[in-house]
Amino acid sequence: MGEQLELYDVTIIGGGPAGLYTAFYSGMRELKTKLIEAQDQLGGRMLLYPEKIVWDVGGVTPIRAEKLLEQIIQQGMTFDPTIVMNEQIVGLDKREDGTFLLTAASGAKHHTKAVIMACGYGIRKLAKLEIEGADRYEVTNLYYTVQDLGSFRGKRVLISGGGDSAVDWANELVHVASSVTVVHRRDSFGGLERNVTAMKHSADVRTPYTVKALHSADGKNISQVSIQHVETGEESMVEVDAVIVSHGMRSDFGPIRNWGFDMGEWKANVSPKMETNIPGVFGAGDFVGHESKVGLIAGAFTDAVLALNSAKVYMDPEASPYAYVSSHNDRFKDKNKELEKLQKV
């Protein structure tokens, strides 16, 4: 390999909730851990909806996504894993000794005994509004994510999209905006049923419609939006102060598709123990599909535990198949003492 590379026990590809919890759990199991993230921030898809209120993580009361992510990152750093940012892994090679050599687009190399794929749907890019000239309004009142609910206070907001993010944003914005109009090309919506029902009761929902054109009175801000009925072609005009486009992500696995995984369009097939078809490579989170898959953040945490435990046994068949719970795990003794001291101060 030329220059001697530092050998890690586990290398995690992806820094979203699944990857971060894997890093934490890997530390619990006393493994030398590296996490590699292709973007310049940790958090994965959670970075897209910082204002969203998350209700469905066990033991956590309703919490803003940005705060939950802050805690997930803090937890992931508990045992000081090596973190590599802005590094897209493009090559996976298994060596004669059973270890793996990962190659980045930059040419950098990473040496590891086991790999855990937690890269979601690959490299993410927001799906933009496919209307000529729409990009000029991105500096004024065309948005692809909601960073601050307060900036929409008292405004007439149009949301284009029908996924869970569009539904969640609509439900949040009805409390601050003067009006919320949701335009979706289908009658059915993504997201939890109760959230969809709440949106239909509080927002002006137009289906099946698409955004046809954007109009500006001052040449800088969108003031009106033409929407068109998908079936009849009938058009109508909506007065707006802000437009939010929630058409999901365009994701690309890139060279990962050439690594030999058994995978469909968006998921790699794994065993109940999160094993891919490549021995020594495991998966967690949105990257994987299996019979008992739970498409929640909580489900990503479970995937992470199973993947890491499988990696531990892969490297050491005599190892325990799981870690001791934190209340009985020696790794937390000193940390517990530190917390007790802080609480007494």
mmCIF file of C-alpha atoms in Angstrom:
data_model
loop_
_atom_site.group_PDB
_atom_site.id
_atom_site.type_symbol
_atom_site.label_atom_id
_atom_site.label_comp_id
_atom_site.label_asym_id
_atom_site.label_seq_id
_atom_site.Cartn_x
_atom_site.Cartn_y
_atom_site.Cartn_z
ATOM 1 C CA MET A 1 0.000 0.000 0.000
ATOM 2 C CA GLY A 2 3.035 2.282 -0.067
ATOM 3 C CA GLU A 3 2.797 4.560 2.979
ATOM 4 C CA GLN A 4 1.617 2.614 6.034
ATOM 5 C CA LEU A 5 -1.992 3.507 6.821
ATOM 6 C CA GLU A 6 -3.455 3.468 10.298
ATOM 7 C CA LEU A 7 -5.735 0.451 10.647
ATOM 8 C CA TYR A 8 -9.184 1.003 12.196
ATOM 9 C CA ASP A 9 -11.533 -1.634 13.515
ATOM 10 C CA VAL A 10 -14.652 -0.004 12.068
ATOM 11 C CA THR A 11 -15.066 2.677 9.432
ATOM 12 C CA ILE A 12 -18.531 4.190 9.075
ATOM 13 C CA ILE A 13 -19.473 5.793 5.770
ATOM 14 C CA GLY A 14 -22.059 8.496 6.462
ATOM 15 C CA GLY A 15 -22.564 11.023 9.248
ATOM 16 C CA GLY A 16 -26.338 11.090 9.692
ATOM 17 C CA PRO A 17 -28.216 9.721 12.724
ATOM 18 C CA ALA A 18 -27.449 6.087 11.796
ATOM 19 C CA GLY A 19 -23.734 6.736 11.342
ATOM 20 C CA LEU A 20 -23.435 8.861 14.477
ATOM 21 C CA TYR A 21 -25.197 6.333 16.685
ATOM 22 C CA THR A 22 -23.025 3.595 15.185
ATOM 23 C CA ALA A 23 -19.959 5.628 16.200
ATOM 24 C CA PHE A 24 -21.300 5.895 19.759
ATOM 25 C CA TYR A 25 -22.097 2.204 20.013
ATOM 26 C CA SER A 26 -18.752 1.281 18.480
ATOM 27 C CA GLY A 27 -17.105 3.195 21.308
ATOM 28 C CA MET A 28 -19.205 1.257 23.817
ATOM 29 C CA ARG A 29 -17.702 -1.890 22.368
ATOM 30 C CA GLU A 30 -14.162 -0.492 22.598
ATOM 31 C CA LEU A 31 -13.519 -0.460 18.872
ATOM 32 C CA LYS A 32 -11.165 1.920 17.100
ATOM 33 C CA THR A 33 -13.627 3.924 15.032
ATOM 34 C CA LYS A 34 -13.542 6.273 12.063
ATOM 35 C CA LEU A 35 -16.531 8.075 10.526
ATOM 36 C CA ILE A 36 -16.317 9.542 7.019
ATOM 37 C CA GLU A 37 -18.862 12.110 5.783
ATOM 38 C CA ALA A 38 -19.057 13.395 2.201
ATOM 39 C CA GLN A 39 -20.616 16.744 3.158
ATOM 40 C CA ASP A 40 -19.199 19.598 5.255
ATOM 41 C CA GLN A 41 -21.668 18.990 8.111
ATOM 42 C CA LEU A 42 -22.756 16.043 10.183
ATOM 43 C CA GLY A 43 -26.462 15.285 10.312
ATOM 44 C CA GLY A 44 -27.546 13.799 7.000
ATOM 45 C CA ARG A 45 -31.152 14.487 6.020
ATOM 46 C CA MET A 46 -31.904 16.059 9.405
ATOM 47 C CA LEU A 47 -30.063 19.164 8.216
ATOM 48 C CA LEU A 48 -32.951 19.805 5.811
ATOM 49 C CA TYR A 49 -35.602 20.403 8.469
ATOM 50 C CA PRO A 50 -34.024 22.091 11.515
ATOM 51 C CA GLU A 51 -37.332 23.695 12.562
ATOM 52 C CA LYS A 52 -39.346 20.463 12.387
ATOM 53 C CA ILE A 53 -40.676 19.113 15.679
ATOM 54 C CA VAL A 54 -39.738 15.450 16.141
ATOM 55 C CA TRP A 55 -42.163 13.390 18.253
ATOM 56 C CA ASP A 56 -41.288 9.772 17.583
ATOM 57 C CA VAL A 57 -37.938 9.081 19.239
ATOM 58 C CA GLY A 58 -38.409 6.886 22.288
ATOM 59 C CA GLY A 59 -37.817 8.599 25.617
ATOM 60 C CA VAL A 60 -37.479 12.030 24.010
ATOM 61 C CA THR A 61 -40.331 14.512 24.385
ATOM 62 C CA PRO A 62 -41.194 16.695 21.340
ATOM 63 C CA ILE A 63 -37.991 18.390 20.239
ATOM 64 C CA ARG A 64 -36.820 20.564 17.371
ATOM 65 C CA ALA A 65 -34.810 18.586 14.828
ATOM 66 C CA GLU A 66 -31.801 20.885 15.139
ATOM 67 C CA LYS A 67 -31.703 20.342 18.919
ATOM 68 C CA LEU A 68 -32.120 16.580 18.540
ATOM 69 C CA LEU A 69 -29.339 16.539 15.959
ATOM 70 C CA GLU A 70 -27.097 18.529 18.303
ATOM 71 C CA GLN A 71 -27.628 15.839 20.945
ATOM 72 C CA ILE A 72 -27.102 12.975 18.467
ATOM 73 C CA ILE A 73 -23.784 14.526 17.369
ATOM 74 C CA GLN A 74 -22.708 15.059 20.972
ATOM 75 C CA GLN A 75 -23.550 11.448 21.764
ATOM 76 C CA GLY A 76 -21.691 10.229 18.684
ATOM 77 C CA MET A 77 -18.513 11.983 19.882
ATOM 78 C CA THR A 78 -18.626 10.343 23.347
ATOM 79 C CA PHE A 79 -15.689 8.013 22.706
ATOM 80 C CA ASP A 80 -13.742 10.355 20.407
ATOM 81 C CA PRO A 81 -14.037 8.620 17.032
ATOM 82 C CA THR A 82 -11.892 9.930 14.195
ATOM 83 C CA ILE A 83 -14.062 12.172 12.006
ATOM 84 C CA VAL A 84 -13.255 12.877 8.348
ATOM 85 C CA MET A 85 -15.361 15.506 6.569
ATOM 86 C CA ASN A 86 -15.758 16.449 2.882
ATOM 87 C CA GLU A 87 -14.565 13.016 1.795
ATOM 88 C CA GLN A 88 -16.581 10.995 -0.712
ATOM 89 C CA ILE A 89 -15.615 7.336 -0.729
ATOM 90 C CA VAL A 90 -15.581 5.986 -4.278
ATOM 91 C CA GLY A 91 -13.680 2.703 -3.951
ATOM 92 C CA LEU A 92 -13.968 -0.416 -1.764
ATOM 93 C CA ASP A 93 -11.318 -3.116 -2.094
ATOM 94 C CA LYS A 94 -10.966 -6.200 0.056
ATOM 95 C CA ARG A 95 -7.346 -7.170 0.637
ATOM 96 C CA GLU A 96 -5.845 -10.671 0.928
ATOM 97 C CA ASP A 97 -5.666 -10.332 4.721
ATOM 98 C CA GLY A 98 -9.427 -9.684 4.890
ATOM 99 C CA THR A 99 -9.161 -5.975 5.653
ATOM 100 C CA PHE A 100 -10.602 -3.255 3.443
ATOM 101 C CA LEU A 101 -9.003 -0.361 1.635
ATOM 102 C CA LEU A 102 -11.360 2.565 1.039
ATOM 103 C CA THR A 103 -10.456 5.150 -1.590
ATOM 104 C CA ALA A 104 -11.823 8.689 -1.628
ATOM 105 C CA ALA A 105 -12.472 10.865 -4.669
ATOM 106 C CA SER A 106 -9.529 12.974 -3.499
ATOM 107 C CA GLY A 107 -7.257 9.929 -3.684
ATOM 108 C CA ALA A 108 -7.020 9.570 0.103
ATOM 109 C CA LYS A 109 -6.948 6.005 1.458
ATOM 110 C CA HIS A 110 -8.532 4.524 4.578
ATOM 111 C CA HIS A 111 -7.677 1.103 6.022
ATOM 112 C CA THR A 112 -10.217 -0.794 8.123
ATOM 113 C CA LYS A 113 -11.191 -4.246 9.357
ATOM 114 C CA ALA A 114 -14.945 -3.731 8.862
ATOM 115 C CA VAL A 115 -17.159 -1.224 7.063
ATOM 116 C CA ILE A 116 -20.588 0.037 8.035
ATOM 117 C CA MET A 117 -22.564 1.750 5.287
ATOM 118 C CA ALA A 118 -24.717 4.524 6.761
ATOM 119 C CA CYS A 119 -24.742 6.779 3.715
ATOM 120 C CA GLY A 120 -28.520 7.060 3.304
ATOM 121 C CA TYR A 121 -29.491 7.513 -0.312
ATOM 122 C CA GLY A 122 -26.024 8.598 -1.369
ATOM 123 C CA ILE A 123 -24.948 12.130 -2.256
ATOM 124 C CA ARG A 124 -27.942 14.399 -1.703
ATOM 125 C CA LYS A 125 -29.048 17.335 -3.813
ATOM 126 C CA LEU A 126 -32.324 19.203 -3.400
ATOM 127 C CA ALA A 127 -34.736 18.710 -6.282
ATOM 128 C CA LYS A 128 -35.164 22.205 -7.697
ATOM 129 C CA LEU A 129 -38.305 23.710 -9.204
ATOM 130 C CA GLU A 130 -38.080 22.971 -12.928
ATOM 131 C CA ILE A 131 -39.357 26.323 -14.169
ATOM 132 C CA GLU A 132 -37.180 28.585 -16.295
ATOM 133 C CA GLY A 133 -35.938 31.574 -14.323
ATOM 134 C CA ALA A 134 -36.956 30.169 -10.930
ATOM 135 C CA ASP A 135 -33.378 30.307 -9.631
ATOM 136 C CA ARG A 136 -33.377 34.129 -9.664
ATOM 137 C CA TYR A 137 -35.851 34.138 -6.775
ATOM 138 C CA GLU A 138 -33.693 31.930 -4.541
ATOM 139 C CA VAL A 139 -32.078 35.073 -3.110
ATOM 140 C CA THR A 140 -35.449 36.589 -2.190
ATOM 141 C CA ASN A 141 -38.591 34.541 -1.483
ATOM 142 C CA LEU A 142 -38.179 31.085 -3.075
ATOM 143 C CA TYR A 143 -37.102 28.516 -0.476
ATOM 144 C CA TYR A 144 -36.064 24.866 -0.586
ATOM 145 C CA THR A 145 -35.880 24.400 3.164
ATOM 146 C CA VAL A 146 -37.333 26.099 6.233
ATOM 147 C CA GLN A 147 -34.586 27.364 8.509
ATOM 148 C CA ASP A 148 -36.572 29.927 10.515
ATOM 149 C CA LEU A 149 -40.346 29.725 10.962
ATOM 150 C CA GLY A 150 -40.425 33.304 12.203
ATOM 151 C CA SER A 151 -39.334 34.653 8.820
ATOM 152 C CA PHE A 152 -42.736 33.594 7.411
ATOM 153 C CA ARG A 153 -44.796 35.350 10.072
ATOM 154 C CA GLY A 154 -47.875 37.038 8.642
ATOM 155 C CA LYS A 155 -47.046 35.971 5.084
ATOM 156 C CA ARG A 156 -49.070 34.174 2.408
ATOM 157 C CA VAL A 157 -47.079 30.978 1.870
ATOM 158 C CA LEU A 158 -47.413 28.453 -0.950
ATOM 159 C CA ILE A 159 -45.817 25.028 -0.486
ATOM 160 C CA SER A 160 -45.239 22.823 -3.524
ATOM 161 C CA GLY A 161 -44.851 19.157 -2.637
ATOM 162 C CA GLY A 162 -46.541 16.218 -0.964
ATOM 163 C CA GLY A 163 -43.928 14.371 1.068
ATOM 164 C CA ASP A 164 -43.589 14.276 4.829
ATOM 165 C CA SER A 165 -41.467 17.451 4.914
ATOM 166 C CA ALA A 166 -44.104 19.415 2.965
ATOM 167 C CA VAL A 167 -46.825 18.164 5.314
ATOM 168 C CA ASP A 168 -44.790 18.935 8.433
ATOM 169 C CA TRP A 169 -43.856 22.432 7.229
ATOM 170 C CA ALA A 170 -47.480 23.183 6.414
ATOM 171 C CA ASN A 171 -48.569 22.160 9.909
ATOM 172 C CA GLU A 172 -45.863 24.298 11.504
ATOM 173 C CA LEU A 173 -46.441 27.347 9.302
ATOM 174 C CA VAL A 174 -50.201 27.584 9.796
ATOM 175 C CA HIS A 175 -49.429 28.912 13.283
ATOM 176 C CA VAL A 176 -47.284 31.809 12.040
ATOM 177 C CA ALA A 177 -48.233 32.553 8.400
ATOM 178 C CA SER A 178 -51.363 34.472 7.420
ATOM 179 C CA SER A 179 -52.257 31.647 5.006
ATOM 180 C CA VAL A 180 -50.751 28.374 3.782
ATOM 181 C CA THR A 181 -51.570 26.868 0.401
ATOM 182 C CA VAL A 182 -50.296 23.378 -0.401
ATOM 183 C CA VAL A 183 -50.026 22.348 -4.046
ATOM 184 C CA HIS A 184 -49.424 18.682 -4.873
ATOM 185 C CA ARG A 185 -49.643 16.756 -8.139
ATOM 186 C CA ARG A 186 -51.349 13.773 -6.480
ATOM 187 C CA ASP A 187 -54.312 13.437 -4.142
ATOM 188 C CA SER A 188 -52.349 11.284 -1.688
ATOM 189 C CA PHE A 189 -49.667 12.658 0.640
ATOM 190 C CA GLY A 190 -46.665 11.182 2.407
ATOM 191 C CA GLY A 191 -46.167 11.423 6.156
ATOM 192 C CA LEU A 192 -48.106 10.136 9.135
ATOM 193 C CA GLU A 193 -51.862 9.935 8.606
ATOM 194 C CA ARG A 194 -52.684 12.202 11.548
ATOM 195 C CA ASN A 195 -50.312 14.873 10.207
ATOM 196 C CA VAL A 196 -51.913 14.738 6.767
ATOM 197 C CA THR A 197 -55.363 15.045 8.341
ATOM 198 C CA ALA A 198 -54.241 18.041 10.409
ATOM 199 C CA MET A 199 -52.841 19.735 7.309
ATOM 200 C CA LYS A 200 -56.068 19.257 5.350
ATOM 201 C CA HIS A 201 -58.032 20.859 8.188
ATOM 202 C CA SER A 202 -55.777 23.897 8.570
ATOM 203 C CA ALA A 203 -54.239 24.636 5.150
ATOM 204 C CA ASP A 204 -55.696 25.332 1.702
ATOM 205 C CA VAL A 205 -54.828 22.081 -0.071
ATOM 206 C CA ARG A 206 -54.953 22.059 -3.890
ATOM 207 C CA THR A 207 -54.736 18.642 -5.585
ATOM 208 C CA PRO A 208 -53.974 17.411 -8.169
ATOM 209 C CA TYR A 209 -52.131 20.597 -9.169
ATOM 210 C CA THR A 210 -48.602 21.587 -10.157
ATOM 211 C CA VAL A 211 -46.824 24.931 -10.165
ATOM 212 C CA LYS A 212 -46.977 26.224 -13.726
ATOM 213 C CA ALA A 213 -45.314 29.649 -13.536
ATOM 214 C CA LEU A 214 -43.926 32.259 -11.155
ATOM 215 C CA HIS A 215 -44.833 35.941 -11.509
ATOM 216 C CA SER A 216 -43.207 39.022 -10.021
ATOM 217 C CA ALA A 217 -44.555 42.544 -9.663
ATOM 218 C CA ASP A 218 -41.185 44.110 -8.870
ATOM 219 C CA GLY A 219 -38.879 41.777 -10.789
ATOM 220 C CA LYS A 220 -37.278 40.559 -7.554
ATOM 221 C CA ASN A 221 -39.907 38.781 -5.469
ATOM 222 C CA ILE A 222 -42.537 36.230 -6.431
ATOM 223 C CA SER A 223 -45.944 37.844 -5.969
ATOM 224 C CA GLN A 224 -48.195 35.344 -7.775
ATOM 225 C CA VAL A 225 -48.021 31.670 -8.702
ATOM 226 C CA SER A 226 -49.906 30.045 -11.569
ATOM 227 C CA ILE A 227 -50.991 26.506 -10.737
ATOM 228 C CA GLN A 228 -52.390 24.000 -13.226
ATOM 229 C CA HIS A 229 -54.783 21.094 -12.688
ATOM 230 C CA VAL A 230 -52.984 17.906 -13.704
ATOM 231 C CA GLU A 231 -56.007 16.321 -15.378
ATOM 232 C CA THR A 232 -58.032 19.193 -16.840
ATOM 233 C CA GLY A 233 -55.239 21.676 -17.549
ATOM 234 C CA GLU A 234 -57.277 24.424 -15.854
ATOM 235 C CA GLU A 235 -55.101 27.198 -14.432
ATOM 236 C CA SER A 236 -55.615 29.477 -11.450
ATOM 237 C CA MET A 237 -53.583 32.182 -9.727
ATOM 238 C CA VAL A 238 -52.476 32.282 -6.083
ATOM 239 C CA GLU A 239 -51.261 35.485 -4.396
ATOM 240 C CA VAL A 240 -48.115 34.800 -2.371
ATOM 241 C CA ASP A 241 -45.394 36.383 -0.272
ATOM 242 C CA ALA A 242 -43.216 33.266 -0.162
ATOM 243 C CA VAL A 243 -42.908 29.956 -2.007
ATOM 244 C CA ILE A 244 -41.457 26.802 -0.474
ATOM 245 C CA VAL A 245 -40.524 23.927 -2.770
ATOM 246 C CA SER A 246 -40.415 20.498 -1.130
ATOM 247 C CA HIS A 247 -39.870 18.097 -4.020
ATOM 248 C CA GLY A 248 -37.530 15.844 -2.084
ATOM 249 C CA MET A 249 -33.963 14.974 -2.872
ATOM 250 C CA ARG A 250 -32.164 13.859 -5.959
ATOM 251 C CA SER A 251 -29.749 11.278 -4.641
ATOM 252 C CA ASP A 252 -26.923 9.460 -6.330
ATOM 253 C CA PHE A 253 -25.023 6.473 -4.987
ATOM 254 C CA GLY A 254 -22.344 7.069 -7.609
ATOM 255 C CA PRO A 255 -19.585 4.401 -7.637
ATOM 256 C CA ILE A 256 -21.148 2.604 -4.655
ATOM 257 C CA ARG A 257 -23.441 0.841 -7.133
ATOM 258 C CA ASN A 258 -20.349 -0.787 -8.630
ATOM 259 C CA TRP A 259 -19.100 -2.269 -5.360
ATOM 260 C CA GLY A 260 -21.136 -5.445 -5.758
ATOM 261 C CA PHE A 261 -23.979 -4.859 -3.301
ATOM 262 C CA ASP A 262 -27.275 -6.682 -3.719
ATOM 263 C CA MET A 263 -29.424 -3.573 -3.987
ATOM 264 C CA GLY A 264 -32.505 -2.160 -5.609
ATOM 265 C CA GLU A 265 -33.115 1.428 -6.645
ATOM 266 C CA TRP A 266 -32.687 2.923 -3.166
ATOM 267 C CA LYS A 267 -31.925 0.148 -0.690
ATOM 268 C CA ALA A 268 -29.226 -2.437 -0.155
ATOM 269 C CA ASN A 269 -30.650 -5.771 0.900
ATOM 270 C CA VAL A 270 -29.324 -6.924 4.261
ATOM 271 C CA SER A 271 -29.882 -9.818 6.644
ATOM 272 C CA PRO A 272 -31.690 -9.385 9.986
ATOM 273 C CA LYS A 273 -28.196 -8.774 11.427
ATOM 274 C CA MET A 274 -27.562 -5.915 8.952
ATOM 275 C CA GLU A 275 -25.075 -7.981 6.930
ATOM 276 C CA THR A 276 -24.712 -7.047 3.269
ATOM 277 C CA ASN A 277 -23.814 -9.689 0.716
ATOM 278 C CA ILE A 278 -20.160 -8.595 1.055
ATOM 279 C CA PRO A 279 -18.659 -10.264 4.176
ATOM 280 C CA GLY A 280 -17.281 -7.605 6.523
ATOM 281 C CA VAL A 281 -19.544 -4.858 5.192
ATOM 282 C CA PHE A 282 -22.709 -4.010 7.128
ATOM 283 C CA GLY A 283 -25.422 -1.398 6.731
ATOM 284 C CA ALA A 284 -27.690 0.853 8.785
ATOM 285 C CA GLY A 285 -30.314 3.550 8.331
ATOM 286 C CA ASP A 286 -31.828 4.620 5.030
ATOM 287 C CA PHE A 287 -29.173 2.745 3.049
ATOM 288 C CA VAL A 288 -30.614 -0.652 3.977
ATOM 289 C CA GLY A 289 -33.823 -2.571 3.416
ATOM 290 C CA HIS A 290 -34.950 -5.654 5.294
ATOM 291 C CA GLU A 291 -38.146 -7.410 6.292
ATOM 292 C CA SER A 292 -38.514 -5.599 9.626
ATOM 293 C CA LYS A 293 -37.318 -2.179 8.443
ATOM 294 C CA VAL A 294 -38.649 0.781 10.459
ATOM 295 C CA GLY A 295 -38.381 4.043 8.513
ATOM 296 C CA LEU A 296 -37.884 6.271 11.547
ATOM 297 C CA ILE A 297 -34.859 7.807 13.262
ATOM 298 C CA ALA A 298 -35.516 5.301 16.056
ATOM 299 C CA GLY A 299 -35.283 2.513 13.484
ATOM 300 C CA ALA A 300 -31.912 3.849 12.297
ATOM 301 C CA PHE A 301 -30.610 3.560 15.867
ATOM 302 C CA THR A 302 -31.673 -0.090 16.018
ATOM 303 C CA ASP A 303 -30.040 -0.783 12.646
ATOM 304 C CA ALA A 304 -26.842 0.809 13.982
ATOM 305 C CA VAL A 305 -26.720 -1.443 17.053
ATOM 306 C CA LEU A 306 -27.325 -4.577 14.997
ATOM 307 C CA ALA A 307 -24.731 -3.602 12.380
ATOM 308 C CA LEU A 308 -22.067 -2.792 14.953
ATOM 309 C CA ASN A 309 -22.677 -5.974 16.932
ATOM 310 C CA SER A 310 -22.382 -7.981 13.722
ATOM 311 C CA ALA A 311 -19.131 -6.196 12.864
ATOM 312 C CA LYS A 312 -17.736 -6.969 16.325
ATOM 313 C CA VAL A 313 -18.482 -10.682 15.984
ATOM 314 C CA TYR A 314 -17.165 -10.679 12.405
ATOM 315 C CA MET A 315 -13.806 -9.420 13.672
ATOM 316 C CA ASP A 316 -13.843 -11.580 16.801
ATOM 317 C CA PRO A 317 -16.118 -14.641 16.631
ATOM 318 C CA GLU A 318 -15.564 -15.197 20.372
ATOM 319 C CA ALA A 319 -16.893 -11.747 21.280
ATOM 320 C CA SER A 320 -20.206 -11.233 23.020
ATOM 321 C CA PRO A 321 -22.969 -10.670 20.440
ATOM 322 C CA TYR A 322 -24.002 -7.474 22.223
ATOM 323 C CA ALA A 323 -22.657 -4.834 24.614
ATOM 324 C CA TYR A 324 -23.522 -4.557 28.268
ATOM 325 C CA VAL A 325 -26.202 -1.929 28.923
ATOM 326 C CA SER A 326 -24.756 1.450 29.854
ATOM 327 C CA SER A 327 -25.638 1.087 33.555
ATOM 328 C CA HIS A 328 -23.365 -1.978 33.740
ATOM 329 C CA ASN A 329 -20.763 -1.031 31.127
ATOM 330 C CA ASP A 330 -17.283 -0.214 32.453
ATOM 331 C CA ARG A 331 -16.796 2.273 29.621
ATOM 332 C CA PHE A 332 -19.125 4.667 31.461
ATOM 333 C CA LYS A 333 -17.683 4.460 34.992
ATOM 334 C CA ASP A 334 -15.376 7.483 34.710
ATOM 335 C CA LYS A 335 -17.910 9.415 32.643
ATOM 336 C CA ASN A 336 -20.592 8.807 35.266
ATOM 337 C CA LYS A 337 -18.263 10.120 37.985
ATOM 338 C CA GLU A 338 -17.643 13.283 35.950
ATOM 339 C CA LEU A 339 -21.383 13.833 35.526
ATOM 340 C CA GLU A 340 -21.978 13.301 39.251
ATOM 341 C CA LYS A 341 -19.354 15.937 40.079
ATOM 342 C CA LEU A 342 -20.988 18.435 37.699
ATOM 343 C CA GLN A 343 -24.403 17.831 39.233
ATOM 344 C CA LYS A 344 -23.027 18.562 42.724
ATOM 345 C CA VAL A 345 -21.473 21.877 41.677
#
